[in-house]
Short mmCIF file of C-alpha atoms in Angstrom, two decimals:
data_model
loop_
_atom_site.label_atom_id
_atom_site.label_comp_id
_atom_site.label_asym_id
_atom_site.label_seq_id
_atom_site.Cartn_x
_atom_site.Cartn_y
_atom_site.Cartn_z
CA UNK G 1 139.49 76.22 78.12
CA UNK G 2 138.09 79.06 80.22
CA UNK G 3 140.13 80.54 83.02
CA UNK G 4 138.74 82.77 85.74
CA UNK G 5 140.93 84.79 88.08
CA UNK G 6 139.15 85.80 91.29
CA UNK G 7 139.73 89.01 93.15
CA UNK G 8 137.93 90.78 95.98
CA UNK G 9 138.44 92.37 99.37
CA UNK G 10 138.70 90.19 102.52
CA UNK G 11 135.29 88.85 103.48
CA UNK G 12 133.73 89.61 100.09
CA UNK G 13 132.96 85.91 99.55
CA UNK G 14 135.72 84.63 97.26
CA UNK G 15 135.66 81.19 98.96
CA UNK G 16 131.92 80.87 98.39
CA UNK G 17 132.45 81.93 94.80
CA UNK G 18 135.04 79.13 94.42
CA UNK G 19 132.64 76.58 95.92
CA UNK G 20 129.96 77.57 93.42
CA UNK G 21 132.49 77.09 90.59
CA UNK G 22 133.56 73.68 91.93
CA UNK G 23 129.95 72.44 91.83
CA UNK G 24 130.07 73.38 88.14
CA UNK G 25 133.13 71.18 87.64
CA UNK G 26 135.81 73.84 87.85
CA UNK G 27 139.36 73.03 88.86
CA UNK G 28 140.71 75.48 91.43
CA UNK G 29 144.38 76.53 91.36
CA UNK G 30 145.42 78.37 94.50
CA UNK G 31 148.44 80.63 94.16
CA UNK G 32 149.00 80.19 97.91
CA UNK G 33 149.55 76.45 97.30
CA UNK G 34 152.20 77.25 94.68
CA UNK G 35 153.97 79.47 97.21
CA UNK G 36 153.74 76.81 99.95
CA UNK G 37 155.04 74.12 97.57
CA UNK G 38 158.04 76.32 96.73
CA UNK G 39 158.61 76.98 100.44
CA UNK G 40 158.76 73.22 101.02
CA UNK G 41 161.38 72.88 98.26
CA UNK G 42 163.39 75.56 100.08
CA UNK G 43 163.11 73.46 103.28
CA UNK G 44 160.68 75.83 105.02
CA UNK G 45 157.71 74.75 107.12
CA UNK G 46 154.75 75.51 104.80
CA UNK G 47 152.61 76.63 107.76
CA UNK G 48 155.23 79.10 108.96
CA UNK G 49 154.98 82.88 108.59
CA UNK G 50 158.36 82.71 106.81
CA UNK G 51 156.38 81.59 103.75
CA UNK G 52 155.06 85.16 103.37
CA UNK G 53 158.59 86.50 103.60
CA UNK G 54 159.74 84.04 100.93
CA UNK G 55 156.85 85.10 98.66
CA UNK G 56 157.85 88.75 98.96
CA UNK G 57 161.57 88.05 98.50
CA UNK G 58 160.86 86.10 95.33
CA UNK G 59 158.69 88.99 94.07
CA UNK G 60 161.52 91.45 94.73
CA UNK G 61 164.06 89.18 93.04
CA UNK G 62 162.11 87.95 90.00
CA UNK G 63 159.35 90.58 89.58
CA UNK G 64 155.82 91.14 90.87
CA UNK G 65 154.42 88.56 88.47
CA UNK G 66 156.72 85.68 89.50
CA UNK G 67 153.97 83.75 91.34
CA UNK G 68 151.61 84.16 88.40
CA UNK G 69 154.29 82.79 86.05
CA UNK G 70 154.85 79.82 88.39
CA UNK G 71 151.09 79.22 88.55
CA UNK G 72 150.55 79.11 84.78
CA UNK G 73 151.93 75.52 84.25
CA UNK G 74 149.31 74.19 86.71
CA UNK G 75 146.40 75.64 84.71
CA UNK G 76 144.62 73.02 82.60
CA UNK G 77 141.10 71.65 81.99
CA UNK G 78 137.82 73.04 80.64
CA UNK G 79 137.16 75.48 83.46
CA UNK G 80 139.88 76.66 85.83
CA UNK G 81 139.62 79.21 88.63
CA UNK G 82 142.83 80.83 89.83
CA UNK G 83 142.58 82.12 93.37
CA UNK G 84 144.92 84.41 95.27
CA UNK G 85 146.04 87.10 92.85
CA UNK G 86 147.53 90.23 94.36
CA UNK G 87 147.30 92.79 91.60
CA UNK G 88 147.63 93.98 88.03
CA UNK G 89 151.17 92.70 87.35
CA UNK G 90 149.99 89.14 87.99
CA UNK G 91 146.81 89.66 85.98
CA UNK G 92 148.87 90.96 83.05
CA UNK G 93 151.00 87.78 83.16
CA UNK G 94 147.86 85.62 83.12
CA UNK G 95 146.30 87.65 80.26
CA UNK G 96 149.55 87.34 78.32
CA UNK G 97 149.48 83.54 78.74
CA UNK G 98 145.77 82.89 78.14
CA UNK G 99 144.46 85.89 76.16
CA UNK G 100 140.70 86.18 75.73
CA UNK G 101 140.10 82.83 77.47
CA UNK G 102 140.94 84.51 80.76
CA UNK G 103 138.43 86.65 82.64
CA UNK G 104 138.98 88.51 85.90
CA UNK G 105 136.06 88.19 88.30
CA UNK G 106 135.74 90.57 91.24
CA UNK G 107 133.46 89.62 94.13
CA UNK G 108 132.16 92.75 95.83
CA UNK G 109 130.50 93.38 99.18
CA UNK G 110 130.32 96.63 101.13
CA UNK G 111 132.81 97.15 103.96
CA UNK G 112 129.91 96.95 106.43
CA UNK G 113 128.87 93.50 105.18
CA UNK G 114 132.47 92.26 105.00
CA UNK G 115 133.21 93.40 108.55
CA UNK G 116 130.10 91.59 109.88
CA UNK G 117 131.12 88.40 108.05
CA UNK G 118 134.72 88.48 109.25
CA UNK G 119 133.60 89.27 112.82
CA UNK G 120 131.35 86.22 112.66
CA UNK G 121 134.31 84.11 111.53
CA UNK G 122 136.76 85.40 114.17
CA UNK G 123 137.41 83.33 117.30
CA UNK G 124 135.42 84.49 120.31
CA UNK G 125 138.64 84.80 122.31
CA UNK G 126 140.14 86.93 119.51
CA UNK G 127 137.31 89.08 118.14
CA UNK G 128 138.07 91.22 115.12
CA UNK G 129 138.20 94.96 115.80
CA UNK G 130 137.30 97.62 113.23
CA UNK G 131 140.91 98.89 113.39
CA UNK G 132 142.25 95.40 112.51
CA UNK G 133 139.71 95.12 109.70
CA UNK G 134 140.68 98.53 108.27
CA UNK G 135 144.37 97.61 108.56
CA UNK G 136 143.81 94.39 106.63
CA UNK G 137 141.87 96.28 103.93
CA UNK G 138 144.71 98.83 103.75
CA UNK G 139 147.32 96.07 103.32
CA UNK G 140 145.35 94.43 100.51
CA UNK G 141 144.80 97.77 98.77
CA UNK G 142 148.53 98.50 99.01
CA UNK G 143 149.10 95.29 97.00
CA UNK G 144 147.03 96.85 94.22
CA UNK G 145 143.82 94.94 94.90
CA UNK G 146 141.67 98.03 94.28
CA UNK G 147 143.04 98.38 90.76
CA UNK G 148 142.41 94.70 90.05
CA UNK G 149 138.80 95.11 91.23
CA UNK G 150 138.25 98.35 89.26
CA UNK G 151 139.49 96.69 86.06
CA UNK G 152 137.72 93.34 86.52
CA UNK G 153 135.92 91.89 83.49
CA UNK G 154 132.95 90.83 85.61
CA UNK G 155 131.67 91.99 88.96
CA UNK G 156 129.70 89.64 91.22
CA UNK G 157 127.80 91.45 93.94
CA UNK G 158 127.55 89.41 97.14
CA UNK G 159 125.48 91.49 99.51
CA UNK G 160 122.68 89.13 100.51
CA UNK G 161 122.33 85.33 100.80
CA UNK G 162 124.46 82.40 99.68
CA UNK G 163 121.52 81.27 97.55
CA UNK G 164 121.48 84.60 95.71
CA UNK G 165 125.27 84.40 95.22
CA UNK G 166 124.91 80.90 93.71
CA UNK G 167 122.25 82.19 91.33
CA UNK G 168 124.54 85.00 90.19
CA UNK G 169 127.61 82.78 89.82
CA UNK G 170 125.59 80.25 87.80
CA UNK G 171 124.39 83.01 85.47
CA UNK G 172 127.95 84.31 85.13
CA UNK G 173 129.35 80.85 84.37
CA UNK G 174 126.61 80.29 81.76
CA UNK G 175 127.70 83.54 80.11
CA UNK G 176 131.45 82.83 80.30
CA UNK G 177 131.00 79.25 79.05
CA UNK G 178 128.73 80.48 76.24
CA UNK G 179 125.68 78.60 77.51
CA UNK G 180 123.44 81.63 77.35
CA UNK T 1 118.93 113.87 103.76
CA UNK T 2 120.62 111.15 101.71
CA UNK T 3 123.90 111.85 99.97
CA UNK T 4 125.41 109.66 97.28
CA UNK T 5 129.01 110.00 96.11
CA UNK T 6 129.59 108.51 92.68
CA UNK T 7 132.77 106.83 91.57
CA UNK T 8 133.72 104.72 88.58
CA UNK T 9 136.28 104.36 85.81
CA UNK T 10 136.02 106.56 82.66
CA UNK T 11 133.19 105.34 80.44
CA UNK T 12 131.55 103.28 83.19
CA UNK T 13 128.38 105.37 82.91
CA UNK T 14 128.54 107.84 85.79
CA UNK T 15 126.75 110.52 83.72
CA UNK T 16 123.89 108.13 82.93
CA UNK T 17 123.75 107.25 86.63
CA UNK T 18 123.43 110.96 87.48
CA UNK T 19 120.63 111.41 84.91
CA UNK T 20 118.69 108.54 86.49
CA UNK T 21 119.09 110.21 89.89
CA UNK T 22 117.94 113.58 88.52
CA UNK T 23 114.69 112.03 87.24
CA UNK T 24 114.16 110.93 90.85
CA UNK T 25 114.52 114.53 92.04
CA UNK T 26 118.16 114.44 93.11
CA UNK T 27 120.27 117.57 93.24
CA UNK T 28 123.67 117.05 91.64
CA UNK T 29 126.76 118.76 93.07
CA UNK T 30 129.75 118.57 90.75
CA UNK T 31 133.14 118.93 92.39
CA UNK T 32 134.46 120.15 89.01
CA UNK T 33 132.10 123.15 89.26
CA UNK T 34 133.50 123.99 92.70
CA UNK T 35 137.01 123.93 91.24
CA UNK T 36 135.98 126.06 88.24
CA UNK T 37 134.22 128.58 90.52
CA UNK T 38 137.39 128.92 92.60
CA UNK T 39 139.45 129.29 89.43
CA UNK T 40 137.21 132.21 88.43
CA UNK T 41 137.78 133.85 91.83
CA UNK T 42 141.52 133.54 91.16
CA UNK T 43 140.97 135.27 87.81
CA UNK T 44 141.58 132.18 85.71
CA UNK T 45 139.61 131.24 82.61
CA UNK T 46 137.38 128.36 83.87
CA UNK T 47 137.73 126.52 80.56
CA UNK T 48 141.51 126.66 80.67
CA UNK T 49 143.79 123.72 81.44
CA UNK T 50 145.31 125.86 84.21
CA UNK T 51 142.21 124.92 86.25
CA UNK T 52 143.63 121.41 86.64
CA UNK T 53 146.94 122.86 87.79
CA UNK T 54 145.13 125.03 90.33
CA UNK T 55 143.18 122.00 91.63
CA UNK T 56 146.42 120.09 92.19
CA UNK T 57 148.23 123.04 93.76
CA UNK T 58 145.38 123.55 96.22
CA UNK T 59 145.50 119.81 97.07
CA UNK T 60 149.23 120.04 97.74
CA UNK T 61 148.79 123.18 99.86
CA UNK T 62 145.66 122.30 101.87
CA UNK T 63 145.46 118.49 101.70
CA UNK T 64 143.99 115.87 99.38
CA UNK T 65 140.51 116.47 100.79
CA UNK T 66 140.42 120.24 100.19
CA UNK T 67 137.93 120.02 97.29
CA UNK T 68 135.68 117.74 99.31
CA UNK T 69 135.72 120.22 102.20
CA UNK T 70 134.86 123.06 99.80
CA UNK T 71 132.05 120.98 98.31
CA UNK T 72 130.34 120.19 101.63
CA UNK T 73 128.65 123.63 102.09
CA UNK T 74 126.85 123.16 98.74
CA UNK T 75 125.25 119.88 99.83
CA UNK T 76 121.62 120.27 100.83
CA UNK T 77 118.18 118.82 100.05
CA UNK T 78 116.53 115.42 100.40
CA UNK T 79 118.68 113.56 97.87
CA UNK T 80 122.05 114.88 96.74
CA UNK T 81 124.54 113.23 94.40
CA UNK T 82 128.15 114.40 94.59
CA UNK T 83 130.04 113.77 91.37
CA UNK T 84 133.76 113.96 90.70
CA UNK T 85 135.50 112.44 93.70
CA UNK T 86 139.09 111.40 93.23
CA UNK T 87 139.77 108.99 96.07
CA UNK T 88 139.58 107.89 99.67
CA UNK T 89 140.83 111.12 101.31
CA UNK T 90 137.87 112.99 99.84
CA UNK T 91 135.45 110.19 100.73
CA UNK T 92 136.71 110.24 104.31
CA UNK T 93 135.98 113.98 104.48
CA UNK T 94 132.44 113.42 103.18
CA UNK T 95 131.84 110.51 105.60
CA UNK T 96 133.10 112.67 108.44
CA UNK T 97 130.63 115.42 107.50
CA UNK T 98 127.56 113.29 106.75
CA UNK T 99 128.06 109.96 108.56
CA UNK T 100 125.66 107.15 107.74
CA UNK T 101 123.57 109.41 105.47
CA UNK T 102 126.36 109.21 102.90
CA UNK T 103 126.80 106.22 100.59
CA UNK T 104 129.50 105.70 98.01
CA UNK T 105 128.18 104.28 94.74
CA UNK T 106 130.56 102.74 92.23
CA UNK T 107 129.40 102.28 88.64
CA UNK T 108 131.23 99.36 87.05
CA UNK T 109 131.68 98.25 83.46
CA UNK T 110 134.41 96.04 82.03
CA UNK T 111 137.35 97.73 80.29
CA UNK T 112 136.14 96.25 76.98
CA UNK T 113 132.70 97.86 77.34
CA UNK T 114 134.17 101.18 78.53
CA UNK T 115 136.61 101.34 75.62
CA UNK T 116 133.79 100.73 73.11
CA UNK T 117 131.69 103.48 74.70
CA UNK T 118 134.50 106.03 74.80
CA UNK T 119 135.51 105.18 71.22
CA UNK T 120 131.90 105.85 70.20
CA UNK T 121 132.04 109.23 71.95
CA UNK T 122 135.41 110.31 70.50
CA UNK T 123 135.48 112.67 67.54
CA UNK T 124 135.96 110.90 64.21
CA UNK T 125 138.96 113.14 63.47
CA UNK T 126 140.46 112.22 66.86
CA UNK T 127 139.58 108.57 67.48
CA UNK T 128 140.51 107.11 70.84
CA UNK T 129 143.38 104.61 70.74
CA UNK T 130 143.71 101.72 73.19
CA UNK T 131 146.98 103.26 74.44
CA UNK T 132 145.22 106.56 75.25
CA UNK T 133 142.42 104.67 76.96
CA UNK T 134 144.88 102.67 79.09
CA UNK T 135 146.77 105.86 79.93
CA UNK T 136 143.59 107.55 81.11
CA UNK T 137 142.69 104.50 83.23
CA UNK T 138 146.20 104.55 84.71
CA UNK T 139 145.92 108.25 85.61
CA UNK T 140 142.57 107.72 87.34
CA UNK T 141 143.89 104.69 89.25
CA UNK T 142 146.92 106.72 90.37
CA UNK T 143 144.45 109.15 91.98
CA UNK T 144 143.20 106.24 94.11
CA UNK T 145 140.04 105.55 92.12
CA UNK T 146 140.53 101.76 92.42
CA UNK T 147 140.47 101.96 96.20
CA UNK T 148 137.33 104.11 96.14
CA UNK T 149 135.64 101.53 93.90
CA UNK T 150 136.81 98.54 95.98
CA UNK T 151 135.44 100.15 99.17
CA UNK T 152 132.15 101.43 97.67
CA UNK T 153 128.98 100.85 99.70
CA UNK T 154 127.02 99.91 96.58
CA UNK T 155 128.11 98.65 93.18
CA UNK T 156 125.97 99.33 90.10
CA UNK T 157 126.86 97.11 87.17
CA UNK T 158 126.38 98.85 83.83
CA UNK T 159 127.23 96.26 81.22
CA UNK T 160 124.12 96.20 79.04
CA UNK T 161 121.41 98.74 78.10
CA UNK T 162 120.46 102.15 79.47
CA UNK T 163 117.05 100.70 80.30
CA UNK T 164 118.66 98.02 82.47
CA UNK T 165 120.85 100.65 84.17
CA UNK T 166 117.75 102.75 84.95
CA UNK T 167 116.06 99.69 86.47
CA UNK T 168 119.08 99.05 88.69
CA UNK T 169 119.48 102.69 89.76
CA UNK T 170 115.77 102.88 90.62
CA UNK T 171 116.06 99.75 92.77
CA UNK T 172 119.16 101.16 94.47
CA UNK T 173 117.49 104.53 95.18
CA UNK T 174 114.44 102.72 96.60
CA UNK T 175 116.80 100.88 98.94
CA UNK T 176 118.82 103.95 99.93
CA UNK T 177 115.69 106.08 100.45
CA UNK T 178 114.10 103.28 102.49
CA UNK T 179 111.23 102.78 100.03
CA UNK T 180 111.76 99.04 99.80
#
C-alpha cells in the first residue's frame, strides 16, 4: 500500500493532481468528506458553513490531528491519496499510522500563476480581488500549510500546462510505486 | 537588473545554488555579512554568538524587515542573489524596493535527503542526530521560512546530483534573464 498526502496553496493544482492519480487507479480520501459525514451525524446540514465551525471545535476539543485520526480507518487499497490536510500535526498522525508507506506531496505554483487560475475560476459577478486572494493565502498559511509544503517529501511544480503536470505526476507515481 | 532572493530549509542546497549563479556572473549579497558588519561597528567580535543576539535585538527594535532594509543599498549589478532571508517581512521589503525585478527562489529537498547531506557535513566527533536536525528545522520554520517557501516565485528541486541542479539553475536563470 502506498499513501500520498497532498498539500499546496489554493490554486496550485491539487485537484488536477488528484485527477492524474485517479487515472492511475488511486483511491481518493477527502478529509472534507469525513468532516461532512460527521456533521451529518451531529444533525447539521453538510453544505452549511457551520461544518467549518464544527471542524474547528472538534480540533480544539480532541487535538489538531483529530480529523487525520478519523480519516485513517478509510485508507485502504494499493494506492490512496489523502486530500485536505491542514498542517504538520495531521501529517504526523498519518506518518505514525503508515510509516514509510506514506509520502507528502506538495503541488507548487507561483502566487502569480495561482491568482490567474483562481481569477479564471471565479464567477464573473463575483471576481476575485488580489486582497481576497492574499487573505485566503494568509488563512491557509496560518493553518501551517507553509510548514507542510516546506517539509514535503516530493514537490510537483505546476507552472505550465496540464499535459506537463500529467507527465510529472506520472513520473512521480512511477517512482513512488517503484516502477522506475 | 534582476534580483533573486534565495530561501530553503537547511541542507536543501542553497550554497550550491549560489555557486551556480556565481558561474553565471551573479553578485552575491549575504545578509549575514550585513549583520556581521554592523556587529563590528558596535564593537562586537563578528565570529561571536552575540551577533545573533544583536540581529534579534535590532529586529525587535526596528522591525522584522530591518536587515532587509540594511541590505538593499548593497544590491547593484545585472544579476544579484540575496542570501539569508528569514521570512515574509523581509521579502516584502525587498519586493517593495525592487518590484517585478525581484524573484524569490526556493530550493527544495526532502527532509530525508537534507538529513543525509547535513550528516555528511557534520564533524565525525560531533555527528548530527535526527533530534538536532528536527530542532534546527523547527527553528527555521518558526522564523517563517515555510511561508517564504510556499510563496516562492520559483521552486528548484534538488533531490539528485549537483550536475542536475546546475542544469536546473541554468534553465531558471535563462528564464529569469529572458534568454529563453
